JSON list of C-alpha atoms in Angstrom, two decimals:
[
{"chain": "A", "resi": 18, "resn": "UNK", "atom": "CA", "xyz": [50.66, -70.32, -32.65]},
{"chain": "A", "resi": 19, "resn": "UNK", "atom": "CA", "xyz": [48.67, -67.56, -34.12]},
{"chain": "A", "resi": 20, "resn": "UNK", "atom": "CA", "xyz": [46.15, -65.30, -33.06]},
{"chain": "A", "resi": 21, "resn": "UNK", "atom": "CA", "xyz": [42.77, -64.92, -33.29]},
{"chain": "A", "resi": 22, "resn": "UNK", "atom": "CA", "xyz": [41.49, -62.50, -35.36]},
{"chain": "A", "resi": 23, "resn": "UNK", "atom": "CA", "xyz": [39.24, -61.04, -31.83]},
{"chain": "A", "resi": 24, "resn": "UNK", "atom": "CA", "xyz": [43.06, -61.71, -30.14]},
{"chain": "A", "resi": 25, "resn": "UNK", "atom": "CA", "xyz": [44.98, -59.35, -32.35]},
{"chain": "A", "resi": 26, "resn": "UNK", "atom": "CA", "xyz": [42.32, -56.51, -32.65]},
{"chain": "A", "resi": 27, "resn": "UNK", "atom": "CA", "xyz": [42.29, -56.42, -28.84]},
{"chain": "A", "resi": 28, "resn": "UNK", "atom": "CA", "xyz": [46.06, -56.17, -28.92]},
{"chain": "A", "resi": 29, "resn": "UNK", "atom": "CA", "xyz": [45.92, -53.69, -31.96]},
{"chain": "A", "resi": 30, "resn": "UNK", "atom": "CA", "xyz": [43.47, -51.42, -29.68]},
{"chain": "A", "resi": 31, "resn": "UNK", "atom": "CA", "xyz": [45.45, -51.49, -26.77]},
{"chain": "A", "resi": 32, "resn": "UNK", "atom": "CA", "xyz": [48.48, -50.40, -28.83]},
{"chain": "A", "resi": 33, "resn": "UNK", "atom": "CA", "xyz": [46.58, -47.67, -30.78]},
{"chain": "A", "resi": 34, "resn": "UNK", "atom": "CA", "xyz": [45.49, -46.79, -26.90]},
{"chain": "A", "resi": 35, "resn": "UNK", "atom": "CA", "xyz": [48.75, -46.43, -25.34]},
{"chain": "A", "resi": 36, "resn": "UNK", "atom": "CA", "xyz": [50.23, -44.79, -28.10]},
{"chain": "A", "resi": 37, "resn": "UNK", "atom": "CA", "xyz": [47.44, -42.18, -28.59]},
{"chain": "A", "resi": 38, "resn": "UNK", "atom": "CA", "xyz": [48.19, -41.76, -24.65]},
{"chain": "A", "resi": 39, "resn": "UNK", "atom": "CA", "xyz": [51.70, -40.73, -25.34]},
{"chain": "A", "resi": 40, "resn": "UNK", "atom": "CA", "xyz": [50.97, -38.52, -27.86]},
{"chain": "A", "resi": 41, "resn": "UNK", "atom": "CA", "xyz": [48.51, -36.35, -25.60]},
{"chain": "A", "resi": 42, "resn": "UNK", "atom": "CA", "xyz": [50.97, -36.25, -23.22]},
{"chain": "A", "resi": 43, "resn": "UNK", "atom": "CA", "xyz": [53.47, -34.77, -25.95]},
{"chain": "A", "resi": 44, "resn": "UNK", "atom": "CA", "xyz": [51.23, -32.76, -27.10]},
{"chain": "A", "resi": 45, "resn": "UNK", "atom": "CA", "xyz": [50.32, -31.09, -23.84]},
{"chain": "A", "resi": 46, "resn": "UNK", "atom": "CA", "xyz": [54.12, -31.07, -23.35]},
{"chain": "A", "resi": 47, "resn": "UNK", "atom": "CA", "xyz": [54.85, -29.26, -26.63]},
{"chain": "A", "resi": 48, "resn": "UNK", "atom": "CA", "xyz": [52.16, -26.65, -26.26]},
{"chain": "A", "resi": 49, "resn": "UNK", "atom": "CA", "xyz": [53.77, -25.66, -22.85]},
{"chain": "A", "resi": 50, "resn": "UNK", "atom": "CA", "xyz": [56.87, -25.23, -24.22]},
{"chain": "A", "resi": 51, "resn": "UNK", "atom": "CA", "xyz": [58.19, -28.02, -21.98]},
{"chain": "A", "resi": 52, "resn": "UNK", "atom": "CA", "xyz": [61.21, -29.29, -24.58]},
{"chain": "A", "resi": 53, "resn": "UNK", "atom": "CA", "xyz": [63.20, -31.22, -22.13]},
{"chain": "A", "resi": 54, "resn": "UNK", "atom": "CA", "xyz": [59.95, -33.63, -20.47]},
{"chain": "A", "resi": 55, "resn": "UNK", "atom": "CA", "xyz": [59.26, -33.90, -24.52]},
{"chain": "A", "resi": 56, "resn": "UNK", "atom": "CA", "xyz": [62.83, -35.57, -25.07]},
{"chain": "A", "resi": 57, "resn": "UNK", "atom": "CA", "xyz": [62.30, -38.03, -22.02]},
{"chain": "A", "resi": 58, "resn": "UNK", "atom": "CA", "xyz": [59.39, -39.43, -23.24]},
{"chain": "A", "resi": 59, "resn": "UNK", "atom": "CA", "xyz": [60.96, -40.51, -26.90]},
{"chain": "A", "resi": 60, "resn": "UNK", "atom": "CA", "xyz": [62.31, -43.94, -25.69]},
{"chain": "A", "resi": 61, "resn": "UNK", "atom": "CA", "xyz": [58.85, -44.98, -24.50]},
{"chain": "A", "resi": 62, "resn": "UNK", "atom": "CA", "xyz": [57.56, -43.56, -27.34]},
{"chain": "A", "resi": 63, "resn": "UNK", "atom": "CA", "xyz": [59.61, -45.51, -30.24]},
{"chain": "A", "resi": 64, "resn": "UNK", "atom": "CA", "xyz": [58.96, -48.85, -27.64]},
{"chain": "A", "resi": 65, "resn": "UNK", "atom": "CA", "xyz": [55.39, -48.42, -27.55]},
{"chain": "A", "resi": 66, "resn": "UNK", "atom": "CA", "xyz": [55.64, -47.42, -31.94]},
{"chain": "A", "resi": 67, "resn": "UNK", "atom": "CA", "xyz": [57.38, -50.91, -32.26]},
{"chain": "A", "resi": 68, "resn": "UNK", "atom": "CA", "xyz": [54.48, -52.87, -30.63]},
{"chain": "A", "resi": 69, "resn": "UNK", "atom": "CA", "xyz": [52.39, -51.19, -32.47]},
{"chain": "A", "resi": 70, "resn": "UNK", "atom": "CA", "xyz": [54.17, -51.60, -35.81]},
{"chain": "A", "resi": 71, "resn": "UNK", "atom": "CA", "xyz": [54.96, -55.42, -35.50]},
{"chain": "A", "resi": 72, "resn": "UNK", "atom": "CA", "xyz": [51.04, -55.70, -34.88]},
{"chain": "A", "resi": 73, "resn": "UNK", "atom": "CA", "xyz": [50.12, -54.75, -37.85]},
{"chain": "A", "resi": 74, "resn": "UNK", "atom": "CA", "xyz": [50.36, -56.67, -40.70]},
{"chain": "A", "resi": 75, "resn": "UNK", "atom": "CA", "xyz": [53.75, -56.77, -42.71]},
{"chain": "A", "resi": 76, "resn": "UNK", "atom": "CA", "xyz": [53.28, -54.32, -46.12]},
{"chain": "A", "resi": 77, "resn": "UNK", "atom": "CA", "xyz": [50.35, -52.85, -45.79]},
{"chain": "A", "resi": 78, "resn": "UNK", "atom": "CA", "xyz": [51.79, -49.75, -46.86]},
{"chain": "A", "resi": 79, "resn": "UNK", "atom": "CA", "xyz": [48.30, -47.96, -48.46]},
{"chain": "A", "resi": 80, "resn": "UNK", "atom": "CA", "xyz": [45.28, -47.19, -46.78]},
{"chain": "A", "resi": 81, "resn": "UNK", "atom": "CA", "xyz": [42.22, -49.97, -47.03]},
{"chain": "A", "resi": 82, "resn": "UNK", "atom": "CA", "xyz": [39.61, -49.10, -49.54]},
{"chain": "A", "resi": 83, "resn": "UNK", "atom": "CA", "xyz": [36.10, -48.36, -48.28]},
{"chain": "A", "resi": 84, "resn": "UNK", "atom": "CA", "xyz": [34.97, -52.18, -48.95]},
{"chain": "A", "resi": 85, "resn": "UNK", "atom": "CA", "xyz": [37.86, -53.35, -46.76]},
{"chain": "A", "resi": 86, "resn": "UNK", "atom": "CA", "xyz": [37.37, -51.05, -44.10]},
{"chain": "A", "resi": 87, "resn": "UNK", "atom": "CA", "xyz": [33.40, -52.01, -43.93]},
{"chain": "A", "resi": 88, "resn": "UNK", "atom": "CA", "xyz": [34.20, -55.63, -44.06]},
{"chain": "A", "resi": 89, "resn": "UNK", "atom": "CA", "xyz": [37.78, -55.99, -41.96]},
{"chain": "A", "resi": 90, "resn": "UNK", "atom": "CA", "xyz": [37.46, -53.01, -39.25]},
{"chain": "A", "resi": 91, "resn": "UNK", "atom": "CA", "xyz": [35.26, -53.26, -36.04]},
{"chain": "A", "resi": 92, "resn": "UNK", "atom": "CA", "xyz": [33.89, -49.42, -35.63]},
{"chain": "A", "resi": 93, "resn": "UNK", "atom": "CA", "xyz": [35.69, -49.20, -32.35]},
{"chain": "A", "resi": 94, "resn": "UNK", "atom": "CA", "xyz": [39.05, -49.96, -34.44]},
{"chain": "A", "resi": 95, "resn": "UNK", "atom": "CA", "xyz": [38.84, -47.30, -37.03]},
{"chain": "A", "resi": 96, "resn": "UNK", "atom": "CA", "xyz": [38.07, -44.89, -34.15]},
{"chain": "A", "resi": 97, "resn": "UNK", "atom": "CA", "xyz": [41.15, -45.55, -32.40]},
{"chain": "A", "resi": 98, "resn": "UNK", "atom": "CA", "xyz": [43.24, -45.23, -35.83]},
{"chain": "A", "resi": 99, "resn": "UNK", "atom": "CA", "xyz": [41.42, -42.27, -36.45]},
{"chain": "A", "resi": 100, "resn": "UNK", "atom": "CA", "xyz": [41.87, -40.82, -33.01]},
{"chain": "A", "resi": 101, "resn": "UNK", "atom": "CA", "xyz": [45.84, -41.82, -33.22]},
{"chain": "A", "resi": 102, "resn": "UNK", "atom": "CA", "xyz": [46.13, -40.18, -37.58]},
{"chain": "A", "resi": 103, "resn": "UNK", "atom": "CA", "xyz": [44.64, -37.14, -35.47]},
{"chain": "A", "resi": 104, "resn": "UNK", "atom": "CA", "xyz": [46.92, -37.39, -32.79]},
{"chain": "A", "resi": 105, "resn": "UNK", "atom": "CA", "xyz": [49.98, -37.87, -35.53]},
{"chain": "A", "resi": 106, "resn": "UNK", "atom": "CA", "xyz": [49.07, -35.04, -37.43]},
{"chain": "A", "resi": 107, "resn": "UNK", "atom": "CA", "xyz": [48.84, -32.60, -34.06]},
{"chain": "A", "resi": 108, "resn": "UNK", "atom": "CA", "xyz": [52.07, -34.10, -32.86]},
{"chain": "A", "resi": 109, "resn": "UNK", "atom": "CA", "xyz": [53.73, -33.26, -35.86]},
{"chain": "A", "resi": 110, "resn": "UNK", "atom": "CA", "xyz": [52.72, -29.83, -36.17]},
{"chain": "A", "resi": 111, "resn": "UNK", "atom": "CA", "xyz": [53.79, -29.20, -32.42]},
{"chain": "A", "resi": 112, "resn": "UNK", "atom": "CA", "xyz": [57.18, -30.33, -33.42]},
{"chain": "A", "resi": 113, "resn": "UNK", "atom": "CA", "xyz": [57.51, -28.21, -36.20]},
{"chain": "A", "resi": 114, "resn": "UNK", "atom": "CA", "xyz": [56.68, -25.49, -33.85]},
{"chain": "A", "resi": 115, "resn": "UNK", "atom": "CA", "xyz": [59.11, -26.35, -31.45]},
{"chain": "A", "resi": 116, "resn": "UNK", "atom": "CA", "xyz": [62.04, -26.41, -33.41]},
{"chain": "A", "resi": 117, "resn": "UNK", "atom": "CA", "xyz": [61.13, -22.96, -35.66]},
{"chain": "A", "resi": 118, "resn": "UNK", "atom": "CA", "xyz": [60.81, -21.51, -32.30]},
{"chain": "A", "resi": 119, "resn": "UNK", "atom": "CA", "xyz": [64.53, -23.08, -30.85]},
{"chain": "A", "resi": 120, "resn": "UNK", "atom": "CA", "xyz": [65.49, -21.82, -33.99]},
{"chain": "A", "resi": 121, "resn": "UNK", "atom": "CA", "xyz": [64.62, -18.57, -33.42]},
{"chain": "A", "resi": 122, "resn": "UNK", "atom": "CA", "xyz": [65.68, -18.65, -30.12]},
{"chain": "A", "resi": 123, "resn": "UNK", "atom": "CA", "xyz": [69.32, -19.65, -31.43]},
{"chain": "A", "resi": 124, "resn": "UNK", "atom": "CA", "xyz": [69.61, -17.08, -33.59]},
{"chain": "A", "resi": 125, "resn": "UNK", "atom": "CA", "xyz": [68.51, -14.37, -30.79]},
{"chain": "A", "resi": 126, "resn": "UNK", "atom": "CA", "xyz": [71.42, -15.63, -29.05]},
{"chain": "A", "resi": 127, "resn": "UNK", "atom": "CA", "xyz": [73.84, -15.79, -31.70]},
{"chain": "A", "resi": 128, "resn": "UNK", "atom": "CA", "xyz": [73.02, -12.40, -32.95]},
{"chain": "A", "resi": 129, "resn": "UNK", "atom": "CA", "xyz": [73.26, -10.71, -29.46]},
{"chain": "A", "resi": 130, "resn": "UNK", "atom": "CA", "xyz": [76.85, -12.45, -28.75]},
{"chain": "A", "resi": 131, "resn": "UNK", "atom": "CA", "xyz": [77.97, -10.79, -32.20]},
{"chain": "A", "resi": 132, "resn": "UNK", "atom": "CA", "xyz": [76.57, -7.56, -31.25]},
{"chain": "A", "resi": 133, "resn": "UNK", "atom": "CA", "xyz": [78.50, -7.62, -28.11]},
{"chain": "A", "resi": 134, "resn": "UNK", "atom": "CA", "xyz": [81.52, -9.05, -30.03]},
{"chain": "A", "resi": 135, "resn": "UNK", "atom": "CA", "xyz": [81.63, -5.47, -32.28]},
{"chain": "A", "resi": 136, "resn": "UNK", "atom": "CA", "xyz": [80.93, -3.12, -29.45]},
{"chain": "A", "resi": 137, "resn": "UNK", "atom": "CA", "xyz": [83.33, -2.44, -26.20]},
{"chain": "A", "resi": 138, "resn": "UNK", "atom": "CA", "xyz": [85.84, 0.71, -25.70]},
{"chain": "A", "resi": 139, "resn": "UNK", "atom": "CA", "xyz": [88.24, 2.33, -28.40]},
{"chain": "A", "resi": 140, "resn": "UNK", "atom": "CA", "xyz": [91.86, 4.20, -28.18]},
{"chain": "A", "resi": 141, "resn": "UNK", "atom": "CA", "xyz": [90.63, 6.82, -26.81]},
{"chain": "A", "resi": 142, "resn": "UNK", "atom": "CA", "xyz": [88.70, 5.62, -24.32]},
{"chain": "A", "resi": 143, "resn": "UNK", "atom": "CA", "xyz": [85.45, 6.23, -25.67]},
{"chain": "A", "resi": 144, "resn": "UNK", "atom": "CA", "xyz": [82.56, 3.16, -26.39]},
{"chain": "A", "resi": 145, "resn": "UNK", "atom": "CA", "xyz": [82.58, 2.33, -29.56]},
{"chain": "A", "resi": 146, "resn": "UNK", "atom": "CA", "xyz": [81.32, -0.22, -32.29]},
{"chain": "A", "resi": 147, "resn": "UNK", "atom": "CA", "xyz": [83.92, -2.12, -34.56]},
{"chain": "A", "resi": 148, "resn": "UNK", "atom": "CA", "xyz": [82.22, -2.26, -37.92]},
{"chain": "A", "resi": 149, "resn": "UNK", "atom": "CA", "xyz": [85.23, -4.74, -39.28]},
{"chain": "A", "resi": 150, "resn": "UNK", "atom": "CA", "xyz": [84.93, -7.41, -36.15]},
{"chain": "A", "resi": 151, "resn": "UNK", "atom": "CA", "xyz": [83.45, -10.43, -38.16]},
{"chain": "A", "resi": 152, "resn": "UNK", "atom": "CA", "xyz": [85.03, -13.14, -36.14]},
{"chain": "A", "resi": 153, "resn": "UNK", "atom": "CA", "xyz": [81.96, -14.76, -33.58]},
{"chain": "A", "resi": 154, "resn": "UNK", "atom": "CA", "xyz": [83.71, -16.18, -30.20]},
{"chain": "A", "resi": 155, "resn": "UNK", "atom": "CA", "xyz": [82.11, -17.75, -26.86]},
{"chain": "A", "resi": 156, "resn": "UNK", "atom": "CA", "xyz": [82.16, -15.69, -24.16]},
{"chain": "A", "resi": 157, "resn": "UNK", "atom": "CA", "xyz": [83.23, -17.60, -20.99]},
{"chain": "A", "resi": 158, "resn": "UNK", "atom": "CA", "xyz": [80.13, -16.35, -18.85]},
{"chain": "A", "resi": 159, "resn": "UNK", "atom": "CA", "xyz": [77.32, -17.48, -21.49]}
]
């Protein structure tokens, strides 16, 4: 049995549509910082990018041409897929953000746990800073 061309659109909307959902939500997540509610959303978000990717039609790999577009896609159809490129293109910048930022946050870490690695009391009592200590170890209470 195969669709109708009006069935599969509808189907194809409601896809783009709960996808483009997600993605505001992750958005909004990412721009609050909130990492962890990000991460919970990602296996709803690779269900609902199957759907949508075994609705469209196997190998269409490059973009339509403008005659296709005029003559295949409804208007309300290359809204959605512009909405979702949109939302794909904020989502992915977000991201980016996200991790340079855990990045940096890393390395703030790492750096002050080496500090603190090279600095603590010599033989005579006084503080001191080791310039030789290289090594980098966990401290138990991190």
């Amino acid at each position: 049995m195969t669709d109708k061309p009006e069935d599969l659109q509808s189907r194809l909307l409601q896809a783009f549509g709960s996808v483009s959902a997600l993605l505001e939500h992750e958005n909004t997540l990412l721009k609050t910082g909130q990492w962890q509610d990000v991460e919970k959303l990602l296996p709803r978000k690779r269900e609902l990018m199957d759907v949508l990717r075994k609705l469209l039609p196997p190998g269409q790999t490059k973009p339509l041409t403008a005659e296709q577009r005029s003559a295949k896609v409804e208007p309300d159809m290359e809204a959605a897929a512009k909405q979702f490129n949109a939302l794909v293109r904020a989502n992915e910048e977000l991201l980016q953000s996200a991790i340079a930022a855990q990045g940096t946050l890393i390395k703030l870490v790492l750096d002050d746990a080496a500090q603190e690695q090279r600095t603590g009391y010599g033989a005579s009592g006084g503080y001191t800073l080791d310039p030789h200590a290289g090594a980098l170890a966990l401290r138990s209470d991190v």
